[in-house]
Structure formats: C-alpha cells, structure tokens
mmCIF file of C-alpha atoms in Angstrom:
data_model
loop_
_atom_site.group_PDB
_atom_site.id
_atom_site.type_symbol
_atom_site.label_atom_id
_atom_site.label_comp_id
_atom_site.label_asym_id
_atom_site.label_seq_id
_atom_site.Cartn_x
_atom_site.Cartn_y
_atom_site.Cartn_z
ATOM 1 C CA MET O 263 -5.516 79.542 -33.706
ATOM 2 C CA ILE O 264 -7.314 76.182 -33.869
ATOM 3 C CA LYS O 265 -8.777 75.243 -30.480
ATOM 4 C CA ASN O 266 -9.588 71.638 -31.301
ATOM 5 C CA ILE O 267 -9.149 69.108 -34.128
ATOM 6 C CA SER O 268 -11.494 66.125 -34.169
ATOM 7 C CA ASN O 269 -13.045 63.451 -36.370
ATOM 8 C CA LEU O 270 -16.188 64.266 -38.304
ATOM 9 C CA GLY O 271 -17.541 60.924 -39.435
ATOM 10 C CA ASP O 272 -15.152 58.446 -41.035
ATOM 11 C CA ALA O 273 -13.518 60.656 -43.639
ATOM 12 C CA ALA O 274 -13.490 64.267 -42.475
ATOM 13 C CA ILE O 275 -11.669 66.473 -39.957
ATOM 14 C CA TYR O 276 -13.377 69.178 -37.933
ATOM 15 C CA CYS O 277 -11.144 72.140 -37.091
ATOM 16 C CA ASP O 278 -12.754 74.307 -34.417
ATOM 17 C CA PHE O 279 -11.537 77.895 -33.990
ATOM 18 C CA GLY O 280 -14.010 78.722 -31.192
ATOM 19 C CA SER O 281 -17.596 79.906 -30.916
ATOM 20 C CA ASP O 282 -17.108 83.639 -31.564
ATOM 21 C CA VAL O 283 -17.940 85.139 -34.949
ATOM 22 C CA ASN O 284 -15.582 87.980 -35.796
ATOM 23 C CA GLN O 285 -13.105 89.014 -38.477
ATOM 24 C CA GLU O 286 -10.030 88.013 -36.488
ATOM 25 C CA ILE O 287 -11.124 84.400 -36.046
ATOM 26 C CA ASN O 288 -12.508 84.150 -39.566
ATOM 27 C CA SER O 289 -9.199 85.428 -40.956
ATOM 28 C CA GLU O 290 -7.441 82.532 -39.202
ATOM 29 C CA VAL O 291 -9.905 80.067 -40.760
ATOM 30 C CA ILE O 292 -9.246 81.491 -44.218
ATOM 31 C CA LYS O 293 -5.455 81.409 -43.704
ATOM 32 C CA TYR O 294 -5.562 77.707 -42.848
ATOM 33 C CA PHE O 295 -7.927 77.065 -45.743
ATOM 34 C CA LYS O 296 -5.610 78.815 -48.210
ATOM 35 C CA SER O 297 -2.443 77.207 -46.846
ATOM 36 C CA ILE O 298 -3.811 73.644 -46.895
ATOM 37 C CA LYS O 299 -5.267 74.165 -50.362
ATOM 38 C CA GLU O 300 -1.966 75.459 -51.740
ATOM 39 C CA LYS O 301 -0.029 72.493 -50.319
ATOM 40 C CA GLU O 302 -2.153 70.068 -52.388
ATOM 41 C CA ILE O 303 -1.908 67.423 -49.655
ATOM 42 C CA GLU O 304 -2.475 63.897 -50.923
ATOM 43 C CA GLY O 305 -5.851 62.462 -50.005
ATOM 44 C CA ILE O 306 -7.700 65.708 -49.265
ATOM 45 C CA THR O 307 -10.823 65.854 -51.414
ATOM 46 C CA ASN O 308 -12.537 69.021 -50.187
ATOM 47 C CA LEU O 309 -12.112 72.017 -47.865
ATOM 48 C CA THR O 310 -15.146 73.800 -46.413
ATOM 49 C CA PRO O 311 -14.502 76.995 -44.402
ATOM 50 C CA SER O 312 -17.198 78.746 -42.369
ATOM 51 C CA TYR O 313 -17.288 81.633 -39.862
ATOM 52 C CA ASN O 314 -15.180 79.813 -37.254
ATOM 53 C CA LYS O 315 -14.778 76.226 -38.468
ATOM 54 C CA LEU O 316 -12.918 74.379 -41.211
ATOM 55 C CA ILE O 317 -14.005 70.940 -42.428
ATOM 56 C CA ILE O 318 -11.432 68.878 -44.319
ATOM 57 C CA SER O 319 -12.762 65.869 -46.243
ATOM 58 C CA PHE O 320 -10.353 63.126 -47.273
ATOM 59 C CA ASP O 321 -10.063 59.783 -49.064
ATOM 60 C CA LEU O 322 -9.449 56.958 -46.590
ATOM 61 C CA LYS O 323 -7.631 54.992 -49.275
ATOM 62 C CA LEU O 324 -4.940 57.663 -49.463
ATOM 63 C CA THR O 325 -4.633 59.102 -45.950
ATOM 64 C CA ASN O 326 -6.168 59.093 -42.475
ATOM 65 C CA PHE O 327 -7.129 61.351 -39.575
ATOM 66 C CA ASN O 328 -3.864 61.015 -37.642
ATOM 67 C CA ASN O 329 -1.645 61.848 -40.639
ATOM 68 C CA LEU O 330 -3.651 64.928 -41.540
ATOM 69 C CA LYS O 331 -3.926 66.082 -37.915
ATOM 70 C CA LYS O 332 -0.118 66.098 -37.660
ATOM 71 C CA ILE O 333 0.209 68.091 -40.874
ATOM 72 C CA ILE O 334 -2.316 70.677 -39.665
ATOM 73 C CA GLU O 335 -0.705 70.971 -36.237
ATOM 74 C CA ASN O 336 2.742 71.467 -37.780
ATOM 75 C CA LEU O 337 1.782 74.179 -40.250
ATOM 76 C CA GLU O 338 4.155 77.105 -39.798
ATOM 77 C CA LEU O 339 1.768 79.926 -39.018
ATOM 78 C CA ASN O 340 4.348 82.623 -39.729
ATOM 79 C CA LYS O 341 4.574 81.322 -43.294
ATOM 80 C CA ILE O 342 0.844 81.310 -43.936
ATOM 81 C CA LYS O 343 0.172 84.042 -46.454
ATOM 82 C CA ASN O 344 -2.043 86.966 -45.624
ATOM 83 C CA ILE O 345 -5.531 86.813 -47.054
ATOM 84 C CA GLU O 346 -5.813 88.226 -50.560
ATOM 85 C CA SER O 347 -8.496 90.839 -50.061
ATOM 86 C CA ASN O 348 -10.358 92.899 -52.626
ATOM 87 C CA LYS O 349 -12.625 95.880 -52.041
ATOM 88 C CA ILE O 350 -15.743 95.504 -54.195
ATOM 89 C CA LYS O 351 -18.500 98.048 -54.876
ATOM 90 C CA ILE O 352 -21.974 96.601 -55.263
ATOM 91 C CA PRO O 353 -24.805 98.849 -56.519
ATOM 92 C CA ILE O 354 -28.261 98.295 -55.003
ATOM 93 C CA CYS O 355 -31.651 99.593 -56.048
ATOM 94 C CA CYS O 356 -33.981 99.994 -53.066
ATOM 95 C CA ASP O 357 -37.117 100.758 -55.068
ATOM 96 C CA LYS O 358 -40.338 99.393 -53.505
ATOM 97 C CA GLU O 359 -40.387 96.683 -56.163
ATOM 98 C CA PHE O 360 -37.144 95.260 -54.710
ATOM 99 C CA ALA O 361 -37.352 96.211 -51.001
ATOM 100 C CA LEU O 362 -39.742 93.407 -50.097
ATOM 101 C CA ASP O 363 -39.320 93.659 -46.309
ATOM 102 C CA ILE O 364 -38.508 97.288 -45.628
ATOM 103 C CA LYS O 365 -41.921 98.023 -44.058
ATOM 104 C CA ARG O 366 -41.625 94.926 -41.869
ATOM 105 C CA LEU O 367 -38.193 96.090 -40.708
ATOM 106 C CA GLU O 368 -39.506 99.571 -39.888
ATOM 107 C CA LYS O 369 -41.993 97.993 -37.479
ATOM 108 C CA ILE O 370 -39.590 95.475 -35.952
ATOM 109 C CA LEU O 371 -36.597 97.803 -35.589
ATOM 110 C CA LYS O 372 -38.734 100.846 -34.708
ATOM 111 C CA ILE O 373 -36.747 103.127 -36.984
ATOM 112 C CA SER O 374 -37.691 104.748 -40.293
ATOM 113 C CA GLU O 375 -36.904 103.455 -43.771
ATOM 114 C CA THR O 376 -34.534 106.396 -44.260
ATOM 115 C CA GLU O 377 -32.622 105.530 -41.073
ATOM 116 C CA ILE O 378 -32.411 101.866 -42.026
ATOM 117 C CA TYR O 379 -30.786 102.690 -45.343
ATOM 118 C CA GLU O 380 -28.514 105.357 -43.855
ATOM 119 C CA LYS O 381 -27.167 102.852 -41.356
ATOM 120 C CA PHE O 382 -26.883 100.087 -43.948
ATOM 121 C CA PHE O 383 -24.998 102.109 -46.546
ATOM 122 C CA SER O 384 -22.665 103.757 -44.017
ATOM 123 C CA ARG O 385 -20.682 100.525 -43.446
ATOM 124 C CA GLU O 386 -18.168 98.362 -45.223
ATOM 125 C CA TYR O 387 -18.873 94.626 -45.021
ATOM 126 C CA PHE O 388 -16.424 91.750 -44.557
ATOM 127 C CA CYS O 389 -17.066 88.467 -46.400
ATOM 128 C CA TYR O 390 -16.884 85.669 -43.815
ATOM 129 C CA MET O 391 -17.796 82.813 -46.145
ATOM 130 C CA THR O 392 -19.784 81.784 -49.201
ATOM 131 C CA GLY O 393 -22.338 79.017 -49.264
ATOM 132 C CA PHE O 394 -25.969 77.903 -48.928
ATOM 133 C CA ILE O 395 -26.286 78.426 -52.675
ATOM 134 C CA ALA O 396 -23.313 78.767 -55.036
ATOM 135 C CA GLY O 397 -21.364 81.984 -54.506
ATOM 136 C CA LEU O 398 -23.767 83.494 -51.968
ATOM 137 C CA PRO O 399 -21.634 85.734 -49.701
ATOM 138 C CA PHE O 400 -22.226 86.032 -45.954
ATOM 139 C CA LEU O 401 -21.250 89.630 -45.181
ATOM 140 C CA GLY O 402 -20.796 91.179 -41.737
ATOM 141 C CA ASP O 403 -21.130 93.090 -39.649
ATOM 142 C CA LEU O 404 -24.432 94.942 -39.619
ATOM 143 C CA ASN O 405 -25.026 97.974 -37.459
ATOM 144 C CA GLU O 406 -26.356 96.722 -34.088
ATOM 145 C CA SER O 407 -29.626 98.590 -34.573
ATOM 146 C CA LEU O 408 -30.335 96.702 -37.840
ATOM 147 C CA LYS O 409 -30.093 93.195 -36.401
ATOM 148 C CA SER O 410 -33.315 91.272 -36.954
ATOM 149 C CA LYS O 411 -34.605 87.715 -37.074
ATOM 150 C CA ARG O 412 -35.442 85.791 -40.239
ATOM 151 C CA LEU O 413 -38.967 85.734 -41.612
ATOM 152 C CA GLU O 414 -41.331 83.531 -39.612
ATOM 153 C CA THR O 415 -42.335 81.853 -42.892
ATOM 154 C CA PRO O 416 -39.551 81.749 -45.528
ATOM 155 C CA ARG O 417 -40.401 82.708 -49.089
ATOM 156 C CA VAL O 418 -40.575 79.969 -51.685
ATOM 157 C CA LYS O 419 -38.808 82.210 -54.213
ATOM 158 C CA ILE O 420 -36.456 85.117 -53.635
ATOM 159 C CA PRO O 421 -35.362 86.888 -56.850
ATOM 160 C CA LYS O 422 -31.758 86.629 -57.989
ATOM 161 C CA GLY O 423 -29.730 89.662 -56.908
ATOM 162 C CA SER O 424 -31.817 90.300 -53.800
ATOM 163 C CA VAL O 425 -29.913 91.781 -50.855
ATOM 164 C CA GLY O 426 -31.097 90.495 -47.494
ATOM 165 C CA ILE O 427 -30.236 91.066 -43.842
ATOM 166 C CA THR O 428 -30.657 88.965 -40.706
ATOM 167 C CA GLU O 429 -28.887 88.791 -37.348
ATOM 168 C CA GLN O 430 -25.433 90.369 -37.878
ATOM 169 C CA PHE O 431 -25.163 89.578 -41.589
ATOM 170 C CA CYS O 432 -26.300 90.620 -45.025
ATOM 171 C CA ASN O 433 -26.147 88.554 -48.201
ATOM 172 C CA ILE O 434 -26.770 88.632 -51.950
ATOM 173 C CA TYR O 435 -28.854 85.879 -53.520
ATOM 174 C CA THR O 436 -26.901 84.573 -56.494
ATOM 175 C CA PHE O 437 -29.840 82.585 -57.874
ATOM 176 C CA GLU O 438 -33.602 82.610 -57.430
ATOM 177 C CA SER O 439 -34.149 80.386 -54.413
ATOM 178 C CA PRO O 440 -36.142 79.899 -51.212
ATOM 179 C CA GLY O 441 -35.051 81.973 -48.232
ATOM 180 C CA GLY O 442 -36.049 83.766 -45.069
ATOM 181 C CA TRP O 443 -33.801 86.837 -44.986
ATOM 182 C CA ASN O 444 -35.265 90.357 -44.874
ATOM 183 C CA ILE O 445 -34.967 91.734 -48.408
ATOM 184 C CA ILE O 446 -34.078 95.436 -48.677
ATOM 185 C CA GLY O 447 -33.035 95.811 -52.323
ATOM 186 C CA ASN O 448 -31.605 94.203 -55.439
ATOM 187 C CA THR O 449 -28.352 94.463 -57.364
ATOM 188 C CA PRO O 450 -28.050 94.201 -61.154
ATOM 189 C CA ILE O 451 -24.514 92.838 -60.712
ATOM 190 C CA ASN O 452 -23.958 89.147 -61.420
ATOM 191 C CA VAL O 453 -22.231 88.014 -58.204
ATOM 192 C CA PHE O 454 -21.738 84.415 -59.373
ATOM 193 C CA ASP O 455 -20.747 83.384 -62.912
ATOM 194 C CA LYS O 456 -20.920 79.625 -63.408
ATOM 195 C CA THR O 457 -19.312 79.952 -66.856
ATOM 196 C CA ASN O 458 -16.101 81.243 -65.256
ATOM 197 C CA GLU O 459 -14.481 78.030 -64.036
ATOM 198 C CA LEU O 460 -11.409 79.726 -62.538
ATOM 199 C CA LYS O 461 -13.125 82.595 -60.675
ATOM 200 C CA PRO O 462 -16.891 82.099 -60.544
ATOM 201 C CA ASN O 463 -17.320 84.198 -57.364
ATOM 202 C CA LEU O 464 -17.186 87.984 -57.572
ATOM 203 C CA ILE O 465 -16.946 88.099 -53.748
ATOM 204 C CA ASN O 466 -14.715 85.703 -51.835
ATOM 205 C CA PRO O 467 -13.958 85.152 -48.127
ATOM 206 C CA GLY O 468 -11.754 87.980 -46.851
ATOM 207 C CA ASP O 469 -13.038 90.544 -49.361
ATOM 208 C CA THR O 470 -14.619 93.839 -48.310
ATOM 209 C CA VAL O 471 -17.895 94.990 -49.850
ATOM 210 C CA ILE O 472 -19.170 98.551 -50.160
ATOM 211 C CA PHE O 473 -22.832 98.937 -51.122
ATOM 212 C CA GLU O 474 -23.872 101.917 -53.223
ATOM 213 C CA GLN O 475 -27.506 102.950 -53.670
ATOM 214 C CA ILE O 476 -28.712 103.496 -57.233
ATOM 215 C CA SER O 477 -31.994 104.585 -58.799
ATOM 216 C CA LYS O 478 -34.444 102.376 -60.693
ATOM 217 C CA ALA O 479 -33.323 104.046 -63.935
ATOM 218 C CA GLN O 480 -29.670 103.244 -63.201
ATOM 219 C CA TYR O 481 -30.645 99.674 -62.331
ATOM 220 C CA GLU O 482 -32.510 99.209 -65.606
ATOM 221 C CA LYS O 483 -29.700 100.818 -67.598
ATOM 222 C CA HIS O 484 -27.227 98.386 -66.068
ATOM 223 C CA ASN O 485 -29.398 95.479 -67.246
ATOM 224 C CA ASP O 486 -29.712 96.772 -70.820
#
C-alpha cells in the first residue's frame, strides 16, 4: 500500500511505499505500475518503478498533480492484476578470466571461493527493478553471508554479461559500462536486446532468476 503521495518537481508524482526493501513491498509497486500503465491515463508521460517507490511523470498541459493523485488513490486494489512472473535460467561461467573480484570477496567475507559459489548458486533471485543501464536487472536477495560493499574505486569498464554482487543484490551488466559491483562471473546470454522493441528485456520486475554454473567450454560454445 502507498504510504504517501507527493509532488516531485513541477511535473511528477512521488509514490512512497515505505523504506523497507522486500518482495512484498516491491510487488505492490509493480502492481500499481502495471495498473496505471494499462489504464493509459491521459497526460502521463512516463512511469519509473524502483524497489519501494514509483515516480509518475506527466504533461502539465494535459493534467495536474491533484487529478492524478485522486486517480491513484481510487484504484481498486482488488482488481489490480497479479504480477506476470517468469522463471528464467541464466548460465554463468566463473572462470578466473570472468571472476574479477572473487579473491577480494574471499578476503572480505572470510569464506572460500567454493563456499561463495555454493551459497550464490543455491538461491533463486527476485527481480526488483531494472535500470542504471538499459535492461540491467537488480536481483535479490543474496545470502546474508555474501553481502559486501561496492569497490572502493569503481572500474572504468565492466564487460557486458558480467554478474556482480553488492549489499543484498546481484545484477547482470547488459552493456560494457563503468561500475563498482563485485564481479563473480559472466553469462553468454544476451539479457537486453535493443532490436526487440516490444520485449527488449529478458528479465523484468517480478521475474525469478535461477543461475546455473557452466564451464569455459560451454560458455564459448554458446557464443559460437
């Protein structure tokens, strides 16, 4: 449930669902996001969901804060559709070439490389949101013993397909880009396809991701 609805600048609404980050709250954010999007409300120009917030941008020539606030407050929650959720398998190669920060994590977490990967691959991950770069999924929740801070000095370039972890999340870099997450492997799967205008994201908010470890040979075969 939304805790507060307020102005964000002149032409945006800030819907606050609280400060906690968990699947229950994020599911509410996604439900509102989907419902408002499906209604095609006049004047709304963009919807931006995050872990526990929803930002609604609008055109002041067509609508205003008060009109949209009433619409949001009067949404019939029992009619909001359940999140469409897919379970997606993502292969990862954890060869030394790709596991850029595994030795750093061994020292910080004080557990072995084997234990790190055992704990990582034993979980299913919930997609809270996508962002930062196009299609990049923020996936939670990591095993408590794998939580770690970002790199003190971010890398200028992180290879496309890199899988990183920090705090309670893991992600998959959809393009080569700067970043400070701890990189533990790489997937040959294309997680974002800009040529697919209808469904560019392989992973969307509400989806569940299962990571599967593969060998270097399997990785290279997939890229052939």
